[in-house]
Short mmCIF file of C-alpha atoms in Angstrom, two decimals:
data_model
loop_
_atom_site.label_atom_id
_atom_site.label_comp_id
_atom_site.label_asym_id
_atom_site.label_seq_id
_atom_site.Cartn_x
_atom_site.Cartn_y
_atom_site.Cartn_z
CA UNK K 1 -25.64 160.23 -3.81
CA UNK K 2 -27.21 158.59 -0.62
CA UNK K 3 -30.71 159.16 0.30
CA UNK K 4 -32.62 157.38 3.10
CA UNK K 5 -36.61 156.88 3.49
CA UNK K 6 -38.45 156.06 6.76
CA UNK K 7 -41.24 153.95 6.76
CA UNK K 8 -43.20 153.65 9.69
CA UNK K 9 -45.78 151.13 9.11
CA UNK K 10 -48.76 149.21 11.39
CA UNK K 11 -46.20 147.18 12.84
CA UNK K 12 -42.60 148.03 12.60
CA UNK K 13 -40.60 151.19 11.41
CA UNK K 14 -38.12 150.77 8.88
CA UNK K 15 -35.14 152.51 7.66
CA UNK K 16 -33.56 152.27 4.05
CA UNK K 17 -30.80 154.00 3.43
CA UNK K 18 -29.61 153.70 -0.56
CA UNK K 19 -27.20 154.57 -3.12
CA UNK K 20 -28.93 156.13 -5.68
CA UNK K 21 -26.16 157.88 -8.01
CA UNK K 22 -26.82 155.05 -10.53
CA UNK K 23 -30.29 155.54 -10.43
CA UNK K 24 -31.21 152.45 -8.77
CA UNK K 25 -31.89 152.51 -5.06
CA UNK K 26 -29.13 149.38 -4.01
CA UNK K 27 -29.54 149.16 -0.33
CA UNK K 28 -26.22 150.62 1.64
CA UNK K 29 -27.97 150.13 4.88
CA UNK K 30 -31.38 148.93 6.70
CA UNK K 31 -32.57 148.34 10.40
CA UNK K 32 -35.88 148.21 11.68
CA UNK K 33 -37.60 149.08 14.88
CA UNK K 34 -40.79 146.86 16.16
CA UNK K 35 -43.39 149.03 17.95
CA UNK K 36 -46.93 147.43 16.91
CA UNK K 37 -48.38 150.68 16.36
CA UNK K 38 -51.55 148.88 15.44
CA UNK K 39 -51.95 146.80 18.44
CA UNK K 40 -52.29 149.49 20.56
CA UNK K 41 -54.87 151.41 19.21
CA UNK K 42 -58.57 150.39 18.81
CA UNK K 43 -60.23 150.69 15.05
CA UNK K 44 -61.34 155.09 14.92
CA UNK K 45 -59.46 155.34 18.41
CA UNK K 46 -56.18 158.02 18.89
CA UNK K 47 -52.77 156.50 19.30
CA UNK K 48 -52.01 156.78 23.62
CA UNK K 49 -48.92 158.88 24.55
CA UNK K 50 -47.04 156.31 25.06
CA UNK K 51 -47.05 154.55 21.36
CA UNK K 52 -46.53 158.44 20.23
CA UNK K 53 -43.60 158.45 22.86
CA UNK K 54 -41.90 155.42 21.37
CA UNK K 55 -42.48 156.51 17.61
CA UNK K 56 -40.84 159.35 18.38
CA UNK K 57 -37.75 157.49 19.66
CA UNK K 58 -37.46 155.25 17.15
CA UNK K 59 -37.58 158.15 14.17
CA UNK K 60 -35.23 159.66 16.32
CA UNK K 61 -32.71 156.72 16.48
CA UNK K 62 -33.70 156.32 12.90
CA UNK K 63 -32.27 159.52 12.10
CA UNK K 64 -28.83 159.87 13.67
CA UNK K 65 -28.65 156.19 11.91
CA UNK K 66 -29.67 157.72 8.60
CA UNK K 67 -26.91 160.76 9.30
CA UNK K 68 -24.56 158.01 10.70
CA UNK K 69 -24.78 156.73 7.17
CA UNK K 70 -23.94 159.64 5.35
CA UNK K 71 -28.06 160.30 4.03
CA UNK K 72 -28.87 163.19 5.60
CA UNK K 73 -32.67 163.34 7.57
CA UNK K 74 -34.83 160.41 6.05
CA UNK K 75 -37.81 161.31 3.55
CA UNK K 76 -40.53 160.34 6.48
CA UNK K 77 -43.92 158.71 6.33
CA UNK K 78 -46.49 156.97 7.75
CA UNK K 79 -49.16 154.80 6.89
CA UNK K 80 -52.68 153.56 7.39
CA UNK K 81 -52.03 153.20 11.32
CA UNK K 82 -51.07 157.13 11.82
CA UNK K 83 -53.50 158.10 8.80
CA UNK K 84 -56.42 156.87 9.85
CA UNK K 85 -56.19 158.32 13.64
CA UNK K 86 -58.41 161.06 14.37
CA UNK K 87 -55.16 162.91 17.03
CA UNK K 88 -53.03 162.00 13.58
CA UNK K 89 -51.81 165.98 13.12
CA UNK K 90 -50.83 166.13 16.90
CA UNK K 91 -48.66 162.91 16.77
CA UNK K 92 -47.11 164.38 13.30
CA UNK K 93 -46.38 167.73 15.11
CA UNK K 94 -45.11 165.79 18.50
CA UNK K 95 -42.65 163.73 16.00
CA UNK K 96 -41.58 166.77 14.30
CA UNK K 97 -41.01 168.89 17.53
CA UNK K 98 -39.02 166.24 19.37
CA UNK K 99 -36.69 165.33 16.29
CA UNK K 100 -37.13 167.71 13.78
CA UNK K 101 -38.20 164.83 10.87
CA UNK K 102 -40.48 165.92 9.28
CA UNK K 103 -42.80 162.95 9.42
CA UNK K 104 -45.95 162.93 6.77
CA UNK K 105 -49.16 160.63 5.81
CA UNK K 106 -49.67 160.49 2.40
CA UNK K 107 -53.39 159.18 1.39
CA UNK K 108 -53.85 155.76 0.09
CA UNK K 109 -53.30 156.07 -3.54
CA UNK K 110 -50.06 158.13 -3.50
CA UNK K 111 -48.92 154.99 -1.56
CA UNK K 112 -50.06 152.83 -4.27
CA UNK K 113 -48.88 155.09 -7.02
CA UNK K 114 -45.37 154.93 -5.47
CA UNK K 115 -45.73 151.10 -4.40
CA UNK K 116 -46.35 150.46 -8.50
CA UNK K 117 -43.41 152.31 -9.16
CA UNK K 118 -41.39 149.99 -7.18
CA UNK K 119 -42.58 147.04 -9.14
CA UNK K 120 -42.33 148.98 -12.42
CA UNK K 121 -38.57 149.40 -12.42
CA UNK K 122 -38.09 146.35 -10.55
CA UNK K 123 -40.16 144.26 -13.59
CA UNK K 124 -39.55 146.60 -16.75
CA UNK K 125 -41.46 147.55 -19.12
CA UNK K 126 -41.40 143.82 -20.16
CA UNK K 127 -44.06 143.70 -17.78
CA UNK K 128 -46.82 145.61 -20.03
CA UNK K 129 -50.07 146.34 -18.51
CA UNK K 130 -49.43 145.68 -14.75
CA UNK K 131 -51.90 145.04 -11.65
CA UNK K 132 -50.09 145.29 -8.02
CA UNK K 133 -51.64 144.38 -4.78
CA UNK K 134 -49.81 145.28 -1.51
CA UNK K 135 -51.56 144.12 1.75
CA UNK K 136 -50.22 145.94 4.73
CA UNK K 137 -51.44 146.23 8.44
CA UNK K 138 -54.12 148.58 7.63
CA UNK K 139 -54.78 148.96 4.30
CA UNK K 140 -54.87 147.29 0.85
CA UNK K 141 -53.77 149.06 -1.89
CA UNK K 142 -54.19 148.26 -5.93
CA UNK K 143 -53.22 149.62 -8.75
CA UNK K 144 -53.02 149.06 -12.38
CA UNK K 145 -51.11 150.84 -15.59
CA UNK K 146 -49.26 150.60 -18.69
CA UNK K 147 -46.95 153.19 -18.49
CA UNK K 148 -44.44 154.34 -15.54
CA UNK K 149 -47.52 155.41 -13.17
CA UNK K 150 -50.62 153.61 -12.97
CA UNK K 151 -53.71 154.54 -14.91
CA UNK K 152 -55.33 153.67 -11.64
CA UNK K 153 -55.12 153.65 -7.90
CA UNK K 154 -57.23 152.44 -4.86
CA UNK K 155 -56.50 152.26 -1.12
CA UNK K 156 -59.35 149.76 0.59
CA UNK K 157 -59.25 149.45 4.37
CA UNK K 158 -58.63 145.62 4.21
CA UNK K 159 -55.12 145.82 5.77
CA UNK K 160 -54.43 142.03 7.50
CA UNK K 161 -54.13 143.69 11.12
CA UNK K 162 -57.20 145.68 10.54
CA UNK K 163 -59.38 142.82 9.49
CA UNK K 164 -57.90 140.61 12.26
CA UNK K 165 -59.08 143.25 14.96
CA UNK K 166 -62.38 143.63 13.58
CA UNK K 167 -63.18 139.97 12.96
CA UNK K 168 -61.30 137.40 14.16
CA UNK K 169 -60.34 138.89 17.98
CA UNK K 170 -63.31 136.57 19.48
CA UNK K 171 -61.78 133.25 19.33
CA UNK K 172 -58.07 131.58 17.86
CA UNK K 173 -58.68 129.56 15.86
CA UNK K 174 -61.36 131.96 14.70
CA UNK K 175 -65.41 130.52 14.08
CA UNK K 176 -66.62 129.31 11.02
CA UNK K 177 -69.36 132.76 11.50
CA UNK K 178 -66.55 134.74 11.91
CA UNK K 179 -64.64 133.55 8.77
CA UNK K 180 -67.65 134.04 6.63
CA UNK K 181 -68.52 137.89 7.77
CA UNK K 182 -65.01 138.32 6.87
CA UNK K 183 -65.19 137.31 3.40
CA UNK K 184 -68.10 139.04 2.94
CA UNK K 185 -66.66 141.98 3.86
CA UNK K 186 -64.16 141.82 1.41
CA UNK K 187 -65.75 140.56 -1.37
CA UNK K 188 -67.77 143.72 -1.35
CA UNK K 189 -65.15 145.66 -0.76
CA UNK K 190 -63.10 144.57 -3.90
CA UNK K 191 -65.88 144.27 -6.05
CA UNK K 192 -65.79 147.43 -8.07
CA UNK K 193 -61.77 147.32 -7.97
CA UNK K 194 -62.02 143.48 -9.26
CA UNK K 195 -64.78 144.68 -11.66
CA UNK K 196 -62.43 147.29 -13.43
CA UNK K 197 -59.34 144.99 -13.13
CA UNK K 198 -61.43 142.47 -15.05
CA UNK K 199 -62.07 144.60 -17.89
CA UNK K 200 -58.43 146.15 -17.92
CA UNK K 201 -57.20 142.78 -18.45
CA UNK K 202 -53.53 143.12 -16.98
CA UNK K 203 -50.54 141.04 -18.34
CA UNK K 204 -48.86 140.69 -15.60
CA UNK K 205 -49.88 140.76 -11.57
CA UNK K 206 -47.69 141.37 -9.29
CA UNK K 207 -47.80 141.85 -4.91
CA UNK K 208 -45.47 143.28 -2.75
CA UNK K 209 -45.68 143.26 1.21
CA UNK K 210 -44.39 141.16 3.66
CA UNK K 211 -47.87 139.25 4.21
CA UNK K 212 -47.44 138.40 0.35
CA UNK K 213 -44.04 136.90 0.87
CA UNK K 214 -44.67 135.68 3.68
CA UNK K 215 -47.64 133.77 2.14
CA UNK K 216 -45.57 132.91 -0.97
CA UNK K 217 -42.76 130.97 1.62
CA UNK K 218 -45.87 128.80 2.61
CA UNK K 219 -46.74 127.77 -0.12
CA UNK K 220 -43.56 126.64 -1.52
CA UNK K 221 -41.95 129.89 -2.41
CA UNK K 222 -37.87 130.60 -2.14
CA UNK K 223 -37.19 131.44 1.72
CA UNK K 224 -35.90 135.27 1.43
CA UNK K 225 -32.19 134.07 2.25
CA UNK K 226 -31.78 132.90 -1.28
CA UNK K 227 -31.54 136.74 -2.10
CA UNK K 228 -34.27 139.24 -4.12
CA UNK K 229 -33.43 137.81 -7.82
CA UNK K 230 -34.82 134.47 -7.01
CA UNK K 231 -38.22 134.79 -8.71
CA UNK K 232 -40.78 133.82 -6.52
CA UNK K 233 -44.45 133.42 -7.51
CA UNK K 234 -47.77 132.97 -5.24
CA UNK K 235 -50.24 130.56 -7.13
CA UNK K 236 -54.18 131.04 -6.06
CA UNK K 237 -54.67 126.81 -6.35
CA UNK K 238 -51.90 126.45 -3.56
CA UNK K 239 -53.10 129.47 -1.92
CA UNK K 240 -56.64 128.23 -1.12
CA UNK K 241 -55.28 124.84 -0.46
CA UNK K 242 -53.15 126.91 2.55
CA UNK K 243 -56.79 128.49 3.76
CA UNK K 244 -58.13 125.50 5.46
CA UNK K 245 -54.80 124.68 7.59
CA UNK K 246 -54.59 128.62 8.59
CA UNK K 247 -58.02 128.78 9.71
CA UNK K 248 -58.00 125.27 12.19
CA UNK K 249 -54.31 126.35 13.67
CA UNK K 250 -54.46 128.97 16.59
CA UNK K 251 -51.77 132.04 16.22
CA UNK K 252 -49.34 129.95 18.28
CA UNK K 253 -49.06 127.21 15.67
CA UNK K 254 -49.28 129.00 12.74
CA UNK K 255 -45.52 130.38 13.29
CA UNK K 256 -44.26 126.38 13.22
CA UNK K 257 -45.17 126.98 9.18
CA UNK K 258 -42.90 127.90 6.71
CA UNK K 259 -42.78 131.86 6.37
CA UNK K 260 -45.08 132.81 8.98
CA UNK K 261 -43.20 134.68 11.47
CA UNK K 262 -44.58 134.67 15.12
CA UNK K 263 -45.45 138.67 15.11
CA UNK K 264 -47.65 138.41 11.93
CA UNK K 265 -49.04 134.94 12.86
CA UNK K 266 -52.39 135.93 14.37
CA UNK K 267 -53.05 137.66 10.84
CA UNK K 268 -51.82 135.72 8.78
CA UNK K 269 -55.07 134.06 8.27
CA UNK K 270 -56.52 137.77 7.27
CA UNK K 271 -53.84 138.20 5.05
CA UNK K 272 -54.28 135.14 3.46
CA UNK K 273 -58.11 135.82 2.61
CA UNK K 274 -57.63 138.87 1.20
CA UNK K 275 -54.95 137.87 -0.92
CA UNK K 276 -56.94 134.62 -2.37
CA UNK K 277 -60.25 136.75 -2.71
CA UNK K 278 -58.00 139.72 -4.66
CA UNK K 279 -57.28 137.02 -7.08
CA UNK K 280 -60.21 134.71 -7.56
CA UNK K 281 -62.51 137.75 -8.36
CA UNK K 282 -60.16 139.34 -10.41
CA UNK K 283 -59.34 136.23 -12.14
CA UNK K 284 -55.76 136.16 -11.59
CA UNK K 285 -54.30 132.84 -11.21
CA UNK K 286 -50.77 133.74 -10.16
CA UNK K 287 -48.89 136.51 -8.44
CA UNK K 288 -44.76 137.31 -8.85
CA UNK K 289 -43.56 138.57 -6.05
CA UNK K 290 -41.95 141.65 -6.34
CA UNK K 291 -38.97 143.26 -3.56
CA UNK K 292 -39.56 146.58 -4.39
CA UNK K 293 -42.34 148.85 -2.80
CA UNK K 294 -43.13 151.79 -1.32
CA UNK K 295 -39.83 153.06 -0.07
CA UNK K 296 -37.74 152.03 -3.34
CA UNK K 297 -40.68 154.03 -5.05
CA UNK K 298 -40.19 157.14 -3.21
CA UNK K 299 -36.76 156.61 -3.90
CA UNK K 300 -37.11 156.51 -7.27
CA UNK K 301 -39.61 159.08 -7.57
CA UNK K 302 -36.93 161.33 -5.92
CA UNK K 303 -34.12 160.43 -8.14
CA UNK K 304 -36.38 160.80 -11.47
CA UNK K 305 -38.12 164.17 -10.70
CA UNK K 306 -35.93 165.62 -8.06
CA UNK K 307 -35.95 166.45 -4.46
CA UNK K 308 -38.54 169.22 -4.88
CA UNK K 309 -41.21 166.51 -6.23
CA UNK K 310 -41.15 165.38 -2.10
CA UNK K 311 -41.25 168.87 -0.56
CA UNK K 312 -44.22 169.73 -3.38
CA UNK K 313 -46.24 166.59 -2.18
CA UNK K 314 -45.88 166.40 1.57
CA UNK K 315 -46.25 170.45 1.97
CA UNK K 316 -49.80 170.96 3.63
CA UNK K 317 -50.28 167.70 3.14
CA UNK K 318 -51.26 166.76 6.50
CA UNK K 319 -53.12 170.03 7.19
CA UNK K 320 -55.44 169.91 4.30
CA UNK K 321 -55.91 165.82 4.12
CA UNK K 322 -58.68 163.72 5.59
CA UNK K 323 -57.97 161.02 8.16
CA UNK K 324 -59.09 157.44 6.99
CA UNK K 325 -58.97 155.68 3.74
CA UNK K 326 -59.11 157.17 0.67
CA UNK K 327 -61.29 156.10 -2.54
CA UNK K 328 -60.78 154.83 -5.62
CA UNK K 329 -59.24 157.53 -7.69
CA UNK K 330 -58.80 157.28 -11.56
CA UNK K 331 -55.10 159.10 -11.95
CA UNK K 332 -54.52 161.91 -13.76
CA UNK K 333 -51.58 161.61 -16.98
CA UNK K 334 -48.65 163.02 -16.76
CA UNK K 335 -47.29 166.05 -18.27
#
C-alpha cells in the first residue's frame, strides 16, 4: 500500500510519499517546496493573500505529485504557522476550495503525540521510558511515555523562528540584553515541563527536527549523507560550548558552519538556546537523534489503527479548535 502525508511547516512544505504494506513507512518518494510561511507574517497577525496564494500552489503541485506516485490525495496538515493565525479557517477553506486537500491543524499535543510515535518505532521498546523534544519554526513540543503513546504531551510556543522574531530581529549578531530576555523567556516557559520530566526520570531522550540535526552536524555529529542508521547524538557540554560562537557570528556567517544551512541560519542561535536550556533544566546530558517525526507518525498511526483514525481526528477539527498554542495536557490511556 502507498500512502503520502503533507507537511506544511513554518518554513517549507514537504511531501512523503511511503510504502507502508510492511508496516514501516520506507520512503518511495519526497520533494519539498520552500515558502517561509513564517517570515511573512508578524507574531498574532493573518497570513496576506499572497503566502495563502502560494500554499495553495504548492499543496496543489504536492498533490498531482502524491497521485503521480501512485498515493492517492496526501493526509494534509499544518502547523504552528497556520495554527496560530487568527484568518487560519479561511486559509484552510481557500486550500481546500482551490485543490480539494483537505488541509487540517491539529493542536500542539496531537503533534507531539504523533512526533513520539515516530521515535517510538524508530527506537523500540528498547528505549523504555522516553522524553522527545522537537523544535520547529513555531513551536516546541515534548513529550514523555513508556508505552506506544506518551503518558504526556506539551506544545510551548518556543519554536526557533518564533523566538528569533520576537527577540533577536533588533540587531545580528543579536545584544547581550537581548540574549538574556530570551533565556528568560524560556526558562519560564519550560519550567513546569522540566519540573515533571525531572521527576519522570526518562531512560532515554531523544529530538527530532531539523534545528536538532542541524545542531547535532555542528557539533560533530554524522553529516545526513552518511544515511538515517548512522546514530547520531547531540551532547549538552558541546552544545553550550557552540552558544558563544552562534551568538558573536551574524546570520551570514553562521551558514560557513558545519550543518547550518543559510535559510535556518538567522535562527539557529534560537534554536540552539532552546535546545541547551530543554536539557540543562531537565538534566539531560545527551540527546539521540532520531529521523522519524511527525509525518512517519501519522503514517504509522494510519497503518496501526486504520484510515478512519485520520478522518475521526481531523473532522471538525478546525471548526471547533482554538487558534494558538495549546497547554500542557496529561494524555488519556488507551483502550
Amino acid at each position: 500500500m502507498r500512502m503520502s502525508v503533507l507537511d506544511v511547516g513554518s518554513n517549507t512544505v514537504r511531501l512523503v510519499v511511503a510504502d507502508t504494506q510492511n508496516g514501516v513507512p520506507l520512503p518511495a518518494h519526497t520533494e519539498k517546496w520552500k515558502l517561509r510561511l513564517a517570515e511573512k507574517v508578524e507574531p498574532g497577525g493573518v497570513i496576506p493573500g499572497e503566502s495563502v496564494q502560494q500554499l495553495v500552489k504548492a499543496v496543489a503541485a504536492a498533490d498531482r505529485t502524491a497521485r503521480r506516485w501512485g498515493a492517492g490525495g496526501p493526509l494534509a496538515f499544518a502547523t504552528a504557522v497556520v495554527r496560530a493565525a487568527p484568518n487560519r479557517l479561511d486559509v484552510l477553506r481557500t486550500v481546500r476550495n482551490e485543490t480539494g486537500v483537505r488541509l487540517c491543524t491539529l493542536p500542539g499535543e496531537v503533534e507531539a503525540e504523533l512526533t513520539f510515535l515516530g521515535a517510538r518505532r524508530w527506537m523500540g521498546w528498547r528505549a523504555g521510558a522516553l522524553v522527545l523534544f522537537d523544535i520547529g519554526g513555531g513551536s516546541l513540543e515534548v513529550a514523555f511515555g513508556r508505552g506506544r503513546l506518551p503518558d504526556f504531551a506539551a506544545s510551548l510556543p518556543l519554536g526557533a523562528g518564533r523566538l528569533t522574531r520576537e527577540f533577536l530581529g533588533g540587531q545580528d549578531p543579536p545584544s547581550e540584553e537581548d540574549l538574556r530576555a530570551l533565556r528568560r523567556r524560556v526558562r519560564h516557559q519550560l519550567r513546569d515541563v522540566a519540573a515533571r520530566l525531572r521527576w519522570e526520570g526518562p531512560h532515554m531522550a531523544v529530538a527530532t527536527s531539523r534545528t536538532f540535526q542541524q545542531l547535532a552536524r555542528l557539533c560533530g555529529a554524522a553529516p545526513g549523507r552518511q544515511g538515517v542508521f548512522v546514530a547520531r547524538q547531540l551532547r549538552r557540554g558541546d552544545l553550550r560550548a557552540c552558544l558563544p560562537l552562534l551568538a558573536a557570528l551574524p546570520a551570514a556567517e553562521r551558514a560557513m558552519l558545519p550543518g547550518v544551512s543559510a535559510p535556518r541560519a538567522l535562527q539557529s542561535l534560537a534554536g540552539a538556546v532552546v535546545g541547551h536550556t530543554a536539557m540543562k533544566l531537565t538534566g539531560i546530558e545527551t540527546l539521540t537523534i532520531c529521523p522519524w517525526a511527525i509525518r512517519e507518525g501519522v503514517l504509522l498511526r494510519c497503518v496501526e489503527d486504520g484510515g478512519s483514525w485520520w478522518a475521526e481526528i481531523t473532522q471538525e477539527r478546525d471548526e471547533a479548535a482554538p487558534a494558538g498554542p495549546t497547554p500542557l495536557r496529561i494524555a488519556t490511556p488507551e483502550t
